[in-house]
Coordinates of C-alpha atoms in Angstrom, one line a residue:
Chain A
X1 CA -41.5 40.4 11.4
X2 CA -39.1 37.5 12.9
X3 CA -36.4 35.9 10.7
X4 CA -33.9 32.5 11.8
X5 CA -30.3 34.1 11.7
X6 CA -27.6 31.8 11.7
X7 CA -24.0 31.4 13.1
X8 CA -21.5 29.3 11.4
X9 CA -18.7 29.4 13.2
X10 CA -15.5 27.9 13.1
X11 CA -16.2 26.0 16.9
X12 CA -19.6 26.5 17.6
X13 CA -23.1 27.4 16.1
X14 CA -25.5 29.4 17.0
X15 CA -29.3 30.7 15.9
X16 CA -31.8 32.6 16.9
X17 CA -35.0 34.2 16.1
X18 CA -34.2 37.9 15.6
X19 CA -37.7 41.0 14.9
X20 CA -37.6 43.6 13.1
X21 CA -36.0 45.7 15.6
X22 CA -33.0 43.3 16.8
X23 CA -34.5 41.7 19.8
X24 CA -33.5 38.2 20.1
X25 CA -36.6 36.2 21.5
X26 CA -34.8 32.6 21.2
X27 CA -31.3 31.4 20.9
X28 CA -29.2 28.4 20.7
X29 CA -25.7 27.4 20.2
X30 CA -23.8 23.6 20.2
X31 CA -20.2 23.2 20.1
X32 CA -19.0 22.1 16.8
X33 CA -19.1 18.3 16.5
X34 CA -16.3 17.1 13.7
X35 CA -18.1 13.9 13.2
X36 CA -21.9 14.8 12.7
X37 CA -23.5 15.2 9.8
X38 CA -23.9 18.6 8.8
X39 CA -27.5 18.6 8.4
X40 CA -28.6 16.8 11.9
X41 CA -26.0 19.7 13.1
X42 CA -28.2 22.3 11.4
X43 CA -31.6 20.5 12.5
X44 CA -30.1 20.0 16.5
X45 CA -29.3 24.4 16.6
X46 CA -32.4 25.4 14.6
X47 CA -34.8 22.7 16.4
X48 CA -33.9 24.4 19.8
X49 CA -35.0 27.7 18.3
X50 CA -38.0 26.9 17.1
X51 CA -38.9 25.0 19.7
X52 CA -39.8 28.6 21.3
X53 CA -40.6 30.6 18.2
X54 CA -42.7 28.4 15.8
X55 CA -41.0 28.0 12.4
X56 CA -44.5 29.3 10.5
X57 CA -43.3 32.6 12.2
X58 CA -40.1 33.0 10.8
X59 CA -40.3 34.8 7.3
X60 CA -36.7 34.5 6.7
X61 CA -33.4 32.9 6.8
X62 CA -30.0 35.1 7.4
X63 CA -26.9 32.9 7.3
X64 CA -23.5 34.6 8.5
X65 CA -20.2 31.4 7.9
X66 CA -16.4 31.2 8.7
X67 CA -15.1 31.2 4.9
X68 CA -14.3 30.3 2.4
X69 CA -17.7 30.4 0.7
X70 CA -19.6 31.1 -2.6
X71 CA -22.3 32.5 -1.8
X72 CA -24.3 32.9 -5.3
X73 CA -23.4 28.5 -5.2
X74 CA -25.1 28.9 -1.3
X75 CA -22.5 26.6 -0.3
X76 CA -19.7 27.1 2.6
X77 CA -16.4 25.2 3.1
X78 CA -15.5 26.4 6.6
X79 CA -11.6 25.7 6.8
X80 CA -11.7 24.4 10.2
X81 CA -14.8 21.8 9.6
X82 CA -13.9 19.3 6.9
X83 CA -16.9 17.2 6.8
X84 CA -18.4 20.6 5.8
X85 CA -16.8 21.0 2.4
X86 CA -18.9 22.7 -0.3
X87 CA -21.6 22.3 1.5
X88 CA -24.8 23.3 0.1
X89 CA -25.6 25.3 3.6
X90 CA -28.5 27.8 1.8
X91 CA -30.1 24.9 0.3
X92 CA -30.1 22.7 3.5
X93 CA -31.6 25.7 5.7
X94 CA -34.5 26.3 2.4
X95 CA -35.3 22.5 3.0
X96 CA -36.3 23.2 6.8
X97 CA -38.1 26.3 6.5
X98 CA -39.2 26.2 2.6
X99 CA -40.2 28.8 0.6
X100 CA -38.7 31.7 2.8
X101 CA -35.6 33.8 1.4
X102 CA -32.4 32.5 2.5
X103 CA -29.2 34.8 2.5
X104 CA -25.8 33.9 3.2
X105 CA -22.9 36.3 3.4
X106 CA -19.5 35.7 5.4
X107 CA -18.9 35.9 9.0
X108 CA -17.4 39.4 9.3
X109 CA -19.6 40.5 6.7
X110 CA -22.7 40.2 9.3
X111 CA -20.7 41.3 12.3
X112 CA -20.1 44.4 10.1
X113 CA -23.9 44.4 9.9
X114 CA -24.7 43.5 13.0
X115 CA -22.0 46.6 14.5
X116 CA -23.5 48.9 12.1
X117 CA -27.6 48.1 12.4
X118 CA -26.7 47.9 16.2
X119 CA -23.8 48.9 17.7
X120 CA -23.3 52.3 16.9
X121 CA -25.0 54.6 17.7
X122 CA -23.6 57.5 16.4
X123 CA -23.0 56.7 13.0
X124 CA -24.5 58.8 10.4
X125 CA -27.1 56.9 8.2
X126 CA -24.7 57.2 5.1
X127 CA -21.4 56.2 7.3
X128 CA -18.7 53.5 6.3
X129 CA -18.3 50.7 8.2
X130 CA -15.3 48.4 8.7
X131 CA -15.6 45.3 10.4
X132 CA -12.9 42.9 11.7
X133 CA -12.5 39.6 13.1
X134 CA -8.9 39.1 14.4
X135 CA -9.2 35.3 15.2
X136 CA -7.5 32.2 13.7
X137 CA -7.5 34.3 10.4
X138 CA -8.2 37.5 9.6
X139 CA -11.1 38.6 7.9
X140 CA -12.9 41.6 6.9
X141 CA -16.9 43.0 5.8
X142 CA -17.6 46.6 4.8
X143 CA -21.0 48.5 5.1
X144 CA -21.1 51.4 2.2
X145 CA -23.4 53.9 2.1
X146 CA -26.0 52.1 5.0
X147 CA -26.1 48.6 3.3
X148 CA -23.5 45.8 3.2
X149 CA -20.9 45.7 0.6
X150 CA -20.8 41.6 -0.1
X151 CA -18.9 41.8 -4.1
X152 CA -20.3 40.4 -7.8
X153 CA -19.0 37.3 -6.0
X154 CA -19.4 37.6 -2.0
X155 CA -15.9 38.1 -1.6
X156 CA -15.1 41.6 -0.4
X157 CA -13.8 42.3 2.9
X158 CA -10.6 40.3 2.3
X159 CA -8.5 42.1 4.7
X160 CA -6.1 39.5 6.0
X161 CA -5.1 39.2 2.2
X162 CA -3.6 42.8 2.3
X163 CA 0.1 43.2 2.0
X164 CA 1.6 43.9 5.3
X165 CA 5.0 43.1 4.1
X166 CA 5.8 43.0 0.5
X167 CA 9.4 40.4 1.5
X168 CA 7.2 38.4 4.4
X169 CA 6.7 34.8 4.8
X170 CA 4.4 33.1 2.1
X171 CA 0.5 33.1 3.1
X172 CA -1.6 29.8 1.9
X173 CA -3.2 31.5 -0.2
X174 CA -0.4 32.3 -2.6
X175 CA 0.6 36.0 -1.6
X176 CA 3.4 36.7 0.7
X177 CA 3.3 38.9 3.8
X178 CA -0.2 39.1 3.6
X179 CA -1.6 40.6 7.2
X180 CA -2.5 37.0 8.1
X181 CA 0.7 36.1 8.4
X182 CA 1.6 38.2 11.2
X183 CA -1.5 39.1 13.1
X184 CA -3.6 36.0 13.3
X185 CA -3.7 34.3 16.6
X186 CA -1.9 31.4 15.2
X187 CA 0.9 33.6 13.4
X188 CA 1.3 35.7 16.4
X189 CA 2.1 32.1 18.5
X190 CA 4.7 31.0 15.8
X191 CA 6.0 34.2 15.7
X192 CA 6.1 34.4 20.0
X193 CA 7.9 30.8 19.6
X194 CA 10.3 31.5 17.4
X195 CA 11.3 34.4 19.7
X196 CA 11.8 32.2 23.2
X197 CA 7.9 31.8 24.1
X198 CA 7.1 28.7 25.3
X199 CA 3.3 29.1 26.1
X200 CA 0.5 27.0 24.3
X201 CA -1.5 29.1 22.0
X202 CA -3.1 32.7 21.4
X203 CA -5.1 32.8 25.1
X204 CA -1.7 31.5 26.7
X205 CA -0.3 34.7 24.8
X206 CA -2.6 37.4 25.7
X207 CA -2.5 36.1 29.0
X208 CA 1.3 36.6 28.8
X209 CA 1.3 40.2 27.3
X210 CA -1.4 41.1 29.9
X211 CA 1.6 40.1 32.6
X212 CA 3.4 41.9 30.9
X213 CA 5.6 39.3 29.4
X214 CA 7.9 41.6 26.8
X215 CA 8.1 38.8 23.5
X216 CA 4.2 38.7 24.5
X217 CA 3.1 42.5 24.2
X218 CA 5.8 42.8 21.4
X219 CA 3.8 40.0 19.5
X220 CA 0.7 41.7 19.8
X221 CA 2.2 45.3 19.3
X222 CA 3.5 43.5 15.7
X223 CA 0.0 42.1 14.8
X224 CA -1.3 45.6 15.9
X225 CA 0.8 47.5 13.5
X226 CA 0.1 45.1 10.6
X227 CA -3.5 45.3 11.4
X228 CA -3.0 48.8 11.3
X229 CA -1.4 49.1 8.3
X230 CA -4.5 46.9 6.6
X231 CA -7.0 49.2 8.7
X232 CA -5.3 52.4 6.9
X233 CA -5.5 51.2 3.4
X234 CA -9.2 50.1 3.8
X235 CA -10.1 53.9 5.1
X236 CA -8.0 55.4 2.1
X237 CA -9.5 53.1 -0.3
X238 CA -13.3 53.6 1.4
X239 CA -13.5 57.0 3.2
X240 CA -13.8 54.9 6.5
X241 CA -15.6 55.9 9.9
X242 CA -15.6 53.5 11.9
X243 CA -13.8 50.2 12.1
X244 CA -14.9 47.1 15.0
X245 CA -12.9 44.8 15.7
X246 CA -14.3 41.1 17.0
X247 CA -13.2 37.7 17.0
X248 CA -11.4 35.2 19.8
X249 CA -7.7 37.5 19.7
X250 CA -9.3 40.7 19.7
X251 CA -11.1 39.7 22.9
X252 CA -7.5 40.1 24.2
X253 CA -8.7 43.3 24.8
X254 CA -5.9 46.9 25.2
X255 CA -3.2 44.4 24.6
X256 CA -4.0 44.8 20.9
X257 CA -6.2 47.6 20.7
X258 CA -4.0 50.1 22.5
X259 CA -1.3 49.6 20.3
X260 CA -3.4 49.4 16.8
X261 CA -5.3 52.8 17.8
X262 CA -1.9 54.2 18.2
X263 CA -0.6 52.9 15.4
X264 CA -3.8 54.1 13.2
X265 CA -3.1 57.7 15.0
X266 CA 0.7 57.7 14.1
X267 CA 0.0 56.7 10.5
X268 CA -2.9 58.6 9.0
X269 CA -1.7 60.6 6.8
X270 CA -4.4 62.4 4.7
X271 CA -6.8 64.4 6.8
X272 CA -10.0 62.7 6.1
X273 CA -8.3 60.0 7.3
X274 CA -8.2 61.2 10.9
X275 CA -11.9 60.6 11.8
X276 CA -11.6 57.1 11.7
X277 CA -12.6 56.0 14.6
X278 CA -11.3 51.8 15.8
X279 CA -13.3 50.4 18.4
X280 CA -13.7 46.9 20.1
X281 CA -17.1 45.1 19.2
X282 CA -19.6 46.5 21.5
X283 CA -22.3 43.6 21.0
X284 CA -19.5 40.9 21.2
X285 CA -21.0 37.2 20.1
X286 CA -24.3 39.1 19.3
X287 CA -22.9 40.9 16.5
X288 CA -23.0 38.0 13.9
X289 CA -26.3 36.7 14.8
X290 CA -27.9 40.7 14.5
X291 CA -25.9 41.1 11.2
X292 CA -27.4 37.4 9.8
X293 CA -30.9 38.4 10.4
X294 CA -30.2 42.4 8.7
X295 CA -29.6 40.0 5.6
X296 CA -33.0 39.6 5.4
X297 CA -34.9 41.9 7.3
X298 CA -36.3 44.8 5.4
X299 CA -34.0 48.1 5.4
Chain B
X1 CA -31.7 64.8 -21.5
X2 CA -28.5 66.7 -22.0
X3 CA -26.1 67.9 -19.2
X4 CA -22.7 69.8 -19.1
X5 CA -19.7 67.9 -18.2
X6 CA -16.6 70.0 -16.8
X7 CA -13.5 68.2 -16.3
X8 CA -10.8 69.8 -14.2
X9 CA -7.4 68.8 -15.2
X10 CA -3.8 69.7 -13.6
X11 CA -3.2 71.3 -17.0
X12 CA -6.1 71.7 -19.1
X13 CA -9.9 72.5 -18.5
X14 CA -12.3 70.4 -20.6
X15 CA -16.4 70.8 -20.7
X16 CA -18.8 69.1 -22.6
X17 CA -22.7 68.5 -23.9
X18 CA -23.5 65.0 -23.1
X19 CA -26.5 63.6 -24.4
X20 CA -28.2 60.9 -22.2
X21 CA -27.3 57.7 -24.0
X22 CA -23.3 58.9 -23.9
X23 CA -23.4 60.7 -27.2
X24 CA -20.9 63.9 -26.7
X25 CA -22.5 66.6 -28.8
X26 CA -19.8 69.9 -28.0
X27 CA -16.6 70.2 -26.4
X28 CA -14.0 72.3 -25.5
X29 CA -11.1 72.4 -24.1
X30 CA -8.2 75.1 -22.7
X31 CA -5.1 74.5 -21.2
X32 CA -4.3 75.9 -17.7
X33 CA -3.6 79.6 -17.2
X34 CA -1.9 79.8 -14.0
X35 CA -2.2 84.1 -14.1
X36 CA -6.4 84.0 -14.9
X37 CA -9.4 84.2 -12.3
X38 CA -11.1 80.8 -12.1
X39 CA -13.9 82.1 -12.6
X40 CA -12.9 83.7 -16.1
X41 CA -11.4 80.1 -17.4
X42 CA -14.5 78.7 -16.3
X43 CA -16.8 81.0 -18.3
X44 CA -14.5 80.6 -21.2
X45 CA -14.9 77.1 -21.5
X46 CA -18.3 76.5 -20.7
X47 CA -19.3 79.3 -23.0
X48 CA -17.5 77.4 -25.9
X49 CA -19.7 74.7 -25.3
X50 CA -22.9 77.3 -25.2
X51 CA -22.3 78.3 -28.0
X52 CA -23.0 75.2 -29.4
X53 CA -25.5 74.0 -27.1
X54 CA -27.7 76.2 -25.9
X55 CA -27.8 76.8 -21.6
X56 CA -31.5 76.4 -21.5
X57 CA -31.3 72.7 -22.9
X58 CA -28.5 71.8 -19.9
X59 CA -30.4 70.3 -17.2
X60 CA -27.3 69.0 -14.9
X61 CA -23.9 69.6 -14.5
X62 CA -21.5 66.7 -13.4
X63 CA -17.6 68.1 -12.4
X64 CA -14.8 65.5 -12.3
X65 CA -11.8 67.8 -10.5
X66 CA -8.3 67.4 -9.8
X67 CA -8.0 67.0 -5.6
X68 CA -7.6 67.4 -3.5
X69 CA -11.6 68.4 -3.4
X70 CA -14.3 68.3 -0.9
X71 CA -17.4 67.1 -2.2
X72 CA -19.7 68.3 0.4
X73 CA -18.7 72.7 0.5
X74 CA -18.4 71.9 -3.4
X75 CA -14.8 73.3 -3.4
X76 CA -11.6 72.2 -4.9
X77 CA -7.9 72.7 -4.5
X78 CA -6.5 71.2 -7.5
X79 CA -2.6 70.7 -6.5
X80 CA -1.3 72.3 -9.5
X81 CA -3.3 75.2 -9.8
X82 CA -2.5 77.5 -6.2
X83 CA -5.1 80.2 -7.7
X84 CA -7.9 77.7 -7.1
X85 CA -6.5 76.7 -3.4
X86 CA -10.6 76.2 -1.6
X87 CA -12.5 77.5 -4.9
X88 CA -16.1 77.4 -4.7
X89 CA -16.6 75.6 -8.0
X90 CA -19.9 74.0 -7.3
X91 CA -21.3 77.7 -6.5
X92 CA -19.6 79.3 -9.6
X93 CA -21.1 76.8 -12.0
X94 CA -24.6 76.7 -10.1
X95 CA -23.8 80.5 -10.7
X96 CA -23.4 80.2 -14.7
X97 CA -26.1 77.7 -14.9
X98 CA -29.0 78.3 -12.2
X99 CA -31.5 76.1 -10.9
X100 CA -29.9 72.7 -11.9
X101 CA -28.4 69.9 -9.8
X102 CA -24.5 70.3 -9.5
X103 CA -22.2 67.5 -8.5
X104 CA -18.5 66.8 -7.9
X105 CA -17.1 64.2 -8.0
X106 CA -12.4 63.5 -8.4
X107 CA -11.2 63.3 -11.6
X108 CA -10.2 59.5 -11.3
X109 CA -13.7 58.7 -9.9
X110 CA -15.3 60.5 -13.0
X111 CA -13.3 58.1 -14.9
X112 CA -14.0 54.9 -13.5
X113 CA -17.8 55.5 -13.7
X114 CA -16.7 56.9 -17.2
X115 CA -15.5 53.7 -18.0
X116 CA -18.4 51.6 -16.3
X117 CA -20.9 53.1 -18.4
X118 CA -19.1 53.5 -21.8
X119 CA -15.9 51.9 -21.9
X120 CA -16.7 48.1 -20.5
X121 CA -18.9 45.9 -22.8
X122 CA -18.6 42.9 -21.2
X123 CA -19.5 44.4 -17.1
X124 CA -21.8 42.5 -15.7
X125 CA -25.0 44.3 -14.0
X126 CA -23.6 44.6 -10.7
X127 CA -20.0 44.2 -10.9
X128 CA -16.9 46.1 -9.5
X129 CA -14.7 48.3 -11.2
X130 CA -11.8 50.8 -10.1
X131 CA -10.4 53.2 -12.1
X132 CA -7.0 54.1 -11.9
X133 CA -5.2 57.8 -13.4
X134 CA -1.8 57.4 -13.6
X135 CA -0.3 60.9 -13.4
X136 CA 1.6 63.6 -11.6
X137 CA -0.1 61.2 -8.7
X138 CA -1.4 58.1 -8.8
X139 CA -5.4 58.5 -7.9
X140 CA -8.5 56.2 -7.8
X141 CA -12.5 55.8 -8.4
X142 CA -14.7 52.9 -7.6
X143 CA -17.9 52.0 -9.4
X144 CA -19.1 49.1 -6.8
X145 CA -23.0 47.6 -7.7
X146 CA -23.4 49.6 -10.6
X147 CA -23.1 53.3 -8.3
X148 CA -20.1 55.5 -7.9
X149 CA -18.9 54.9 -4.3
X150 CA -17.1 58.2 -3.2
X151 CA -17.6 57.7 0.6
X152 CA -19.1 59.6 3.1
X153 CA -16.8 62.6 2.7
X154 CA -16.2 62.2 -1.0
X155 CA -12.9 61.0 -0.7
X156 CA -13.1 56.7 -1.5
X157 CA -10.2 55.8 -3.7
X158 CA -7.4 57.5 -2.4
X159 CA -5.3 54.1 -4.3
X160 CA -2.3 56.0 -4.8
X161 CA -1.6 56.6 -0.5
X162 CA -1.8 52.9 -0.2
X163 CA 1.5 51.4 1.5
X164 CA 3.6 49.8 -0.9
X165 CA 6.4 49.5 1.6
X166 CA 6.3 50.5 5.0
X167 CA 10.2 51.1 5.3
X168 CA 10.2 52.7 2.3
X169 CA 10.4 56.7 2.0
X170 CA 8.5 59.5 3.0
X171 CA 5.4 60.9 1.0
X172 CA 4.1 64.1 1.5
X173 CA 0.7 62.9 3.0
X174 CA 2.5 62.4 5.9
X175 CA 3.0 58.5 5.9
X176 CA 5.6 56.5 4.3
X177 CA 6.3 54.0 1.6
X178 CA 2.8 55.4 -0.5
X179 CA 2.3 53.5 -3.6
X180 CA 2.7 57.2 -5.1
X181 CA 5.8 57.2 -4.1
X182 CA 7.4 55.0 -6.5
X183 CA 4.5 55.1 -9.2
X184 CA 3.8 58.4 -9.7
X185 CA 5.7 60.3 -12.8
X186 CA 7.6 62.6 -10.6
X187 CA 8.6 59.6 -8.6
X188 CA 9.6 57.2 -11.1
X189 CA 11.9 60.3 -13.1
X190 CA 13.6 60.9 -9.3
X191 CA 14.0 57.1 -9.0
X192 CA 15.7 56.9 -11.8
X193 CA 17.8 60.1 -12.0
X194 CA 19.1 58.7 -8.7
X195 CA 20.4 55.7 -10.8
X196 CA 22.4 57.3 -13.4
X197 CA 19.3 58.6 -15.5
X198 CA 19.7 62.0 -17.0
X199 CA 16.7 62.7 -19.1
X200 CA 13.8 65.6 -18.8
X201 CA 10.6 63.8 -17.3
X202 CA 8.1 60.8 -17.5
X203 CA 7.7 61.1 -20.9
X204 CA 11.0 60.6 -22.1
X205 CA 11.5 58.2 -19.2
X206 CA 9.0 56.2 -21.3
X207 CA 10.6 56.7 -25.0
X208 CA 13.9 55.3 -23.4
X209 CA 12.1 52.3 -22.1
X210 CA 10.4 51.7 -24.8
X211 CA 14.0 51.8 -26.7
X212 CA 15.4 49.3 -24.5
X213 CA 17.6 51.7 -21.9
X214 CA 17.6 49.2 -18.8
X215 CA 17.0 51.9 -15.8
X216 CA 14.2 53.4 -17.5
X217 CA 12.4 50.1 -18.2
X218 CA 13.4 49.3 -14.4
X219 CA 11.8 52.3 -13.7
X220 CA 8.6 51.1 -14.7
X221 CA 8.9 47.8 -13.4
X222 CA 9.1 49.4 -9.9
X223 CA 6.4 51.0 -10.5
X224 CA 4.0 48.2 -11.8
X225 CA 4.9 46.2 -9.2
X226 CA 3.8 49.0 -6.7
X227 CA 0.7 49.6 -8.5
X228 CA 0.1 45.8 -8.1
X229 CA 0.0 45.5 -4.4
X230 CA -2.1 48.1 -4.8
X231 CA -4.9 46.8 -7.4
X232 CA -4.8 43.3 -5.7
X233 CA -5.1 45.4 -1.9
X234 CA -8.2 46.8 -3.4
X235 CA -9.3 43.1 -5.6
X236 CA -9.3 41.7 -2.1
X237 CA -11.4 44.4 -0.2
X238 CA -14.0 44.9 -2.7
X239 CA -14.4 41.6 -4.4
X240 CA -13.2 43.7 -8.3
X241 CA -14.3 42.6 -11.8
X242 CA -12.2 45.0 -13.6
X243 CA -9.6 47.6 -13.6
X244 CA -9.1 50.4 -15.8
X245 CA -5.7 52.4 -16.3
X246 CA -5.2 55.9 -17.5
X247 CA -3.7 59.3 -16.5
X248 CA -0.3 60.7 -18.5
X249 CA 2.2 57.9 -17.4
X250 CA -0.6 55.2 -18.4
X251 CA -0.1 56.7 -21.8
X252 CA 3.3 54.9 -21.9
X253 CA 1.6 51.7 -22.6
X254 CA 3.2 48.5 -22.5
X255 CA 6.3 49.5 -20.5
X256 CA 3.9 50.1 -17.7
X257 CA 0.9 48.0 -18.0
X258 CA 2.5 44.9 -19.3
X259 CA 4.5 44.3 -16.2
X260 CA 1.8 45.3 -14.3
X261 CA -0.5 43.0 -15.7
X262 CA 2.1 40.3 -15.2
X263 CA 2.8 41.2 -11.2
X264 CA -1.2 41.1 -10.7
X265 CA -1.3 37.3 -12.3
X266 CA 1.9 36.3 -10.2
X267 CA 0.4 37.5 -6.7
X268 CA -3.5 37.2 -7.2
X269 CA -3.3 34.7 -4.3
X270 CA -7.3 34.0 -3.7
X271 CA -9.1 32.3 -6.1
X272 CA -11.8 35.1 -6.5
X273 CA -8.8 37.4 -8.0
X274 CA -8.1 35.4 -10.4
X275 CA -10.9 36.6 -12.7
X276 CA -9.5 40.2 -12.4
X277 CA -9.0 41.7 -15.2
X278 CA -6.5 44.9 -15.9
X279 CA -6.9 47.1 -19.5
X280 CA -5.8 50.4 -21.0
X281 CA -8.6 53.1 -20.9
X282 CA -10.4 52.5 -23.9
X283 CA -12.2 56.1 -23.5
X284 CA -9.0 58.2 -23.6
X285 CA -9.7 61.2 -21.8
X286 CA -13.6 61.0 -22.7
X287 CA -13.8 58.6 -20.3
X288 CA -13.4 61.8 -17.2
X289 CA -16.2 64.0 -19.1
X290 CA -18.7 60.8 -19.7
X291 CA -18.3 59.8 -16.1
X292 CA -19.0 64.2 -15.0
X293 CA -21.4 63.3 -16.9
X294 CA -23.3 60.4 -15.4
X295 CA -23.2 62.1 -12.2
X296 CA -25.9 64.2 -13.2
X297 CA -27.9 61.5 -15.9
X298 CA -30.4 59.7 -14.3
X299 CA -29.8 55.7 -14.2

C-alpha cells in the first residue's frame, strides 16, 4: 500500500508517496509562493509526485499543516500564508485524488507520528510520545498508548500555550507568559535585542551562542528552561517517555538541547518522571512527511 | 455482569457491587484504622459487600487507590496510611477473589472515568475529560477518546505537581512552585495561618470564607487561580471538553470553584478553550467506586 503524505509548512511544501513500511519512493518540495493560488500550489507539489508514482496507486491522503487549523472543517489557516486563510485544504487534496481517505492533523502532531512510527527505536509499543517543534512558534503532538492523540477538536498538543511565567509579557493568543513568549525563535531575538544583541534573527543568534556570544547562549539557556518547564508538565500530566524536539531553532542543535536536558534533569521531581528521555529529531524534515502518511496507513 | 469496586481513601475504605449499566447494588464503607493489617480491613469491607452479594456472582474487581501506586506490581503506598507503604493490593484481592481480572487504577483517575460514564450527560462520544480531587493533595485522571489514559507506568495526571510558579516554594516532590503547593488543604490552611489566620483546618478555612472573613476567601482565591493554570495547562495539551472537581476541599463549593471558574474564562486564551467547561462532581464520592468499577466492565 502507498499513500500521498503532505507537508504544509510555514515556507515550503513538500509530498511524497510513502508504503506501508515508511519508504519514501517519490518526493517533492517548492518554496512557499505568497502570491499563488493555493490550489495550483497544491497541484505544482503533488503533480511532481505523481509524476513518478501514478496517482491510481495512491490509496490515501495524509496531510500534516502549520496551525491554526480545524480539522473536523478540513480547512488550515497557516499564520504565516495569508492567501491561505480557512482554506478548505482536505477538500482541495479529495478533488485531485477522489474518493480516497484524506486526513489532516497539525504539523507536530505528524512529526510526533512520524518520530514515534520511525524514529525510535526503542520505544515500547504502548510508550508516550512527546513531540516538539521549537520554530517561529511553539507547538506540540502527543502519541498515547501507540496512536496519536489529535483532541474532540484536533487541538491537543498546545504546548507553547503552557504557562511559563504566570507575570510574563502577554501572548497573542490572550494568556500571558505562555512558553511562546520566551522560547520561540522570534521571542528569543526580541528578547537577545532588548539585552544589547544586534544580530538579525534566530540563525544570527544560534550562530552567536555557538561563538559563544554570552546574551546569545543566555537567550537560548532562557528558552531552554521555559521549554523545560512546558516539557515537565506534559510528562506529569501524560506519564511521558520520550520527548523530540524538531523545527528551524531546535536545529540550533547543544545550544538549546544541552541546556533543556539539564534543565529537565534538575527539575523532575516525581520518580516516574526521571525516565523521560529528550532527544533531537532523529529523521529531521522526514519526520512530518512519515507522520502524514501514519494518518492513513493502516496500524 | 456485576464486579466489585474498592476504593482506597486517605481515611476511609469503600467497596461496592456494581451492576454493568452503573446500578450500585451493596456498599460499605470503614474509616481508616491506622493499628490494623491491610489485609484484615480489606476482608472486612469486601465481606460487607458479600454478604450482600454473593463472591461467585463478582466477575472483576476494579481498585481506585490513594498514591502514590504502581499500576504494573499492583501495589500501593497510600501517603496517609505508613502500614500500607508497597502493599500488594492487587495480589490480596486476586487472593479474596480468585480467578478474576484485577485492576488499579488512582483514586482521581477512578473518578474522572467515574464521571465520564455516569456523571456527564451531555459528553460527546469521543470527548476529553479530566478529573480533578481536591484534597490533602491536589491529584488528577484523564478520560481521553472515551478510554482511561493512565500512561505507560500508570501514573498520567499527576495535575497537582504542575508548576504554578517557578519562583515560588518548595514542594516535597522535589520541584518548586507545584500547583499543590498553594491548592492543596494543608497548603491553603499554612497560607493562611501565615497571614494572621488562626483556625483548625481546611474545613473551617472554608466556613470563614463562606462567612465573609477576607484571608480565608483570599485563601481560596490563591488557590483557584493555581488550579487554573493548571486546568487550562492541561485544556491546551489535550484538546478538554470537560472538567470535573471533587476531593474534600472541592466540598467547599463556591468559595473555591466560583473563582476558579472565573480565572479559567479570563485566561482561556485559544479559541478551542473556550468551550471548556468546569463543574462540581455530580457523583459525590460514587463517582471513585463507578469509575473502579468500569475498569473491570466491558465497554
Amino acid at each position: 500500500m502507498t499513500v500521498l503524505a503532505v507537508d504544509i509548512g510555514g515556507t515550503k511544501f513538500a509530498a511524497a508517496a510513502v508504503d506501508a513500511d515508511g519508504a519514501i519512493a517519490a518526493r517533492a518540495e517548492i518554496p512557499l509562493r505568497h502570491r499563488a493560488r493555493p490550489e495550483e500550489t497544491l497541484l505544482e507539489v503533488v503533480g511532481r509526485v505523481t509524476a513518478r508514482v501514478p496517482a491510481a496507486r495512491l490509496e490515501g491522503v495524509g496531510i500534516g499543516s502549520a496551525g491554526p487549523l480545524d480539522p473536523v472543517a478540513g480547512t488550515v489557516s497557516p499564520v504565516n500564508i495569508p492567501a491561505w486563510r480557512g482554506f478548505p485544504l482536505v477538500d482541495a487534496l479529495g478533488g485531485l485524488l477522489p474518493g480516497r481517505p484524506v486526513r489532516l492533523a497539525g504539523d507536530a502532531q505528524c512529526m510526533a507520528l512520524g518520530e514515534w512510527w520511525k524514529g525510535l527505536p526503542e520505544r515500547g509499543p504502548s510508550g508516550a510520545v512527546l513531540g516538539m517543534v521549537v520554530s517561529t512558534g511553539v507547538g506540540g503532538g502527543f502519541v498515547l498508548d501507540g496512536a496519536p492523540y489529535l483532541g474532540p477538536t484536533g487541538n491537543a498538543g498546545h504546548i507553547g500555550h503552557i504557562t511559563a511565567d504566570p507575570d510574563g509579557e502577554p501572548c497573542p493568543c490572550g494568556a500571558a507568559g505562555c512558553v511562546e513568549t520566551v522560547a520561540s525563535g522570534p521571542s528569543m531575538v526580541r528578547w537577545a535585542r532588548a539585552n544589547g544583541w544586534t544580530g538579525r534573527d534566530a540563525r544570527a543568534l544560534a550562530l552567536d551562542a555557538h561563538a559563544g556570544v554570552a546574551v546569545a547562549e543566555l537567550a537560548f539557556r532562557r528558552a531552554a528552561d521555559a521549554l523545560a518547564t512546558a516539557v515537565l508538565t506534559a510528562a506529569a500530566l501524560l506519564d511521558l517517555d520520550h520527548v523530540v524536539v524538531g523545527g528551524g531553532v531546535a536545529a540550533a542543535g547543544p545550544v538549546l538541547l544541552d541546556p533543556l536536558g539539564q534543565a529537565v534533569a534538575r527539575n523532575a521531581g516525581l520518580g516516574f518522571l526521571r525516565r523521560l528521555r529528550v532527544a533531537a529529531t532523529s529523521l529531521g524534515r522526514d519526520a512530518g512527511l512519515l507522520g502524514a502518511a501514519a494518518l492513513v496507513l493502516p496500524r
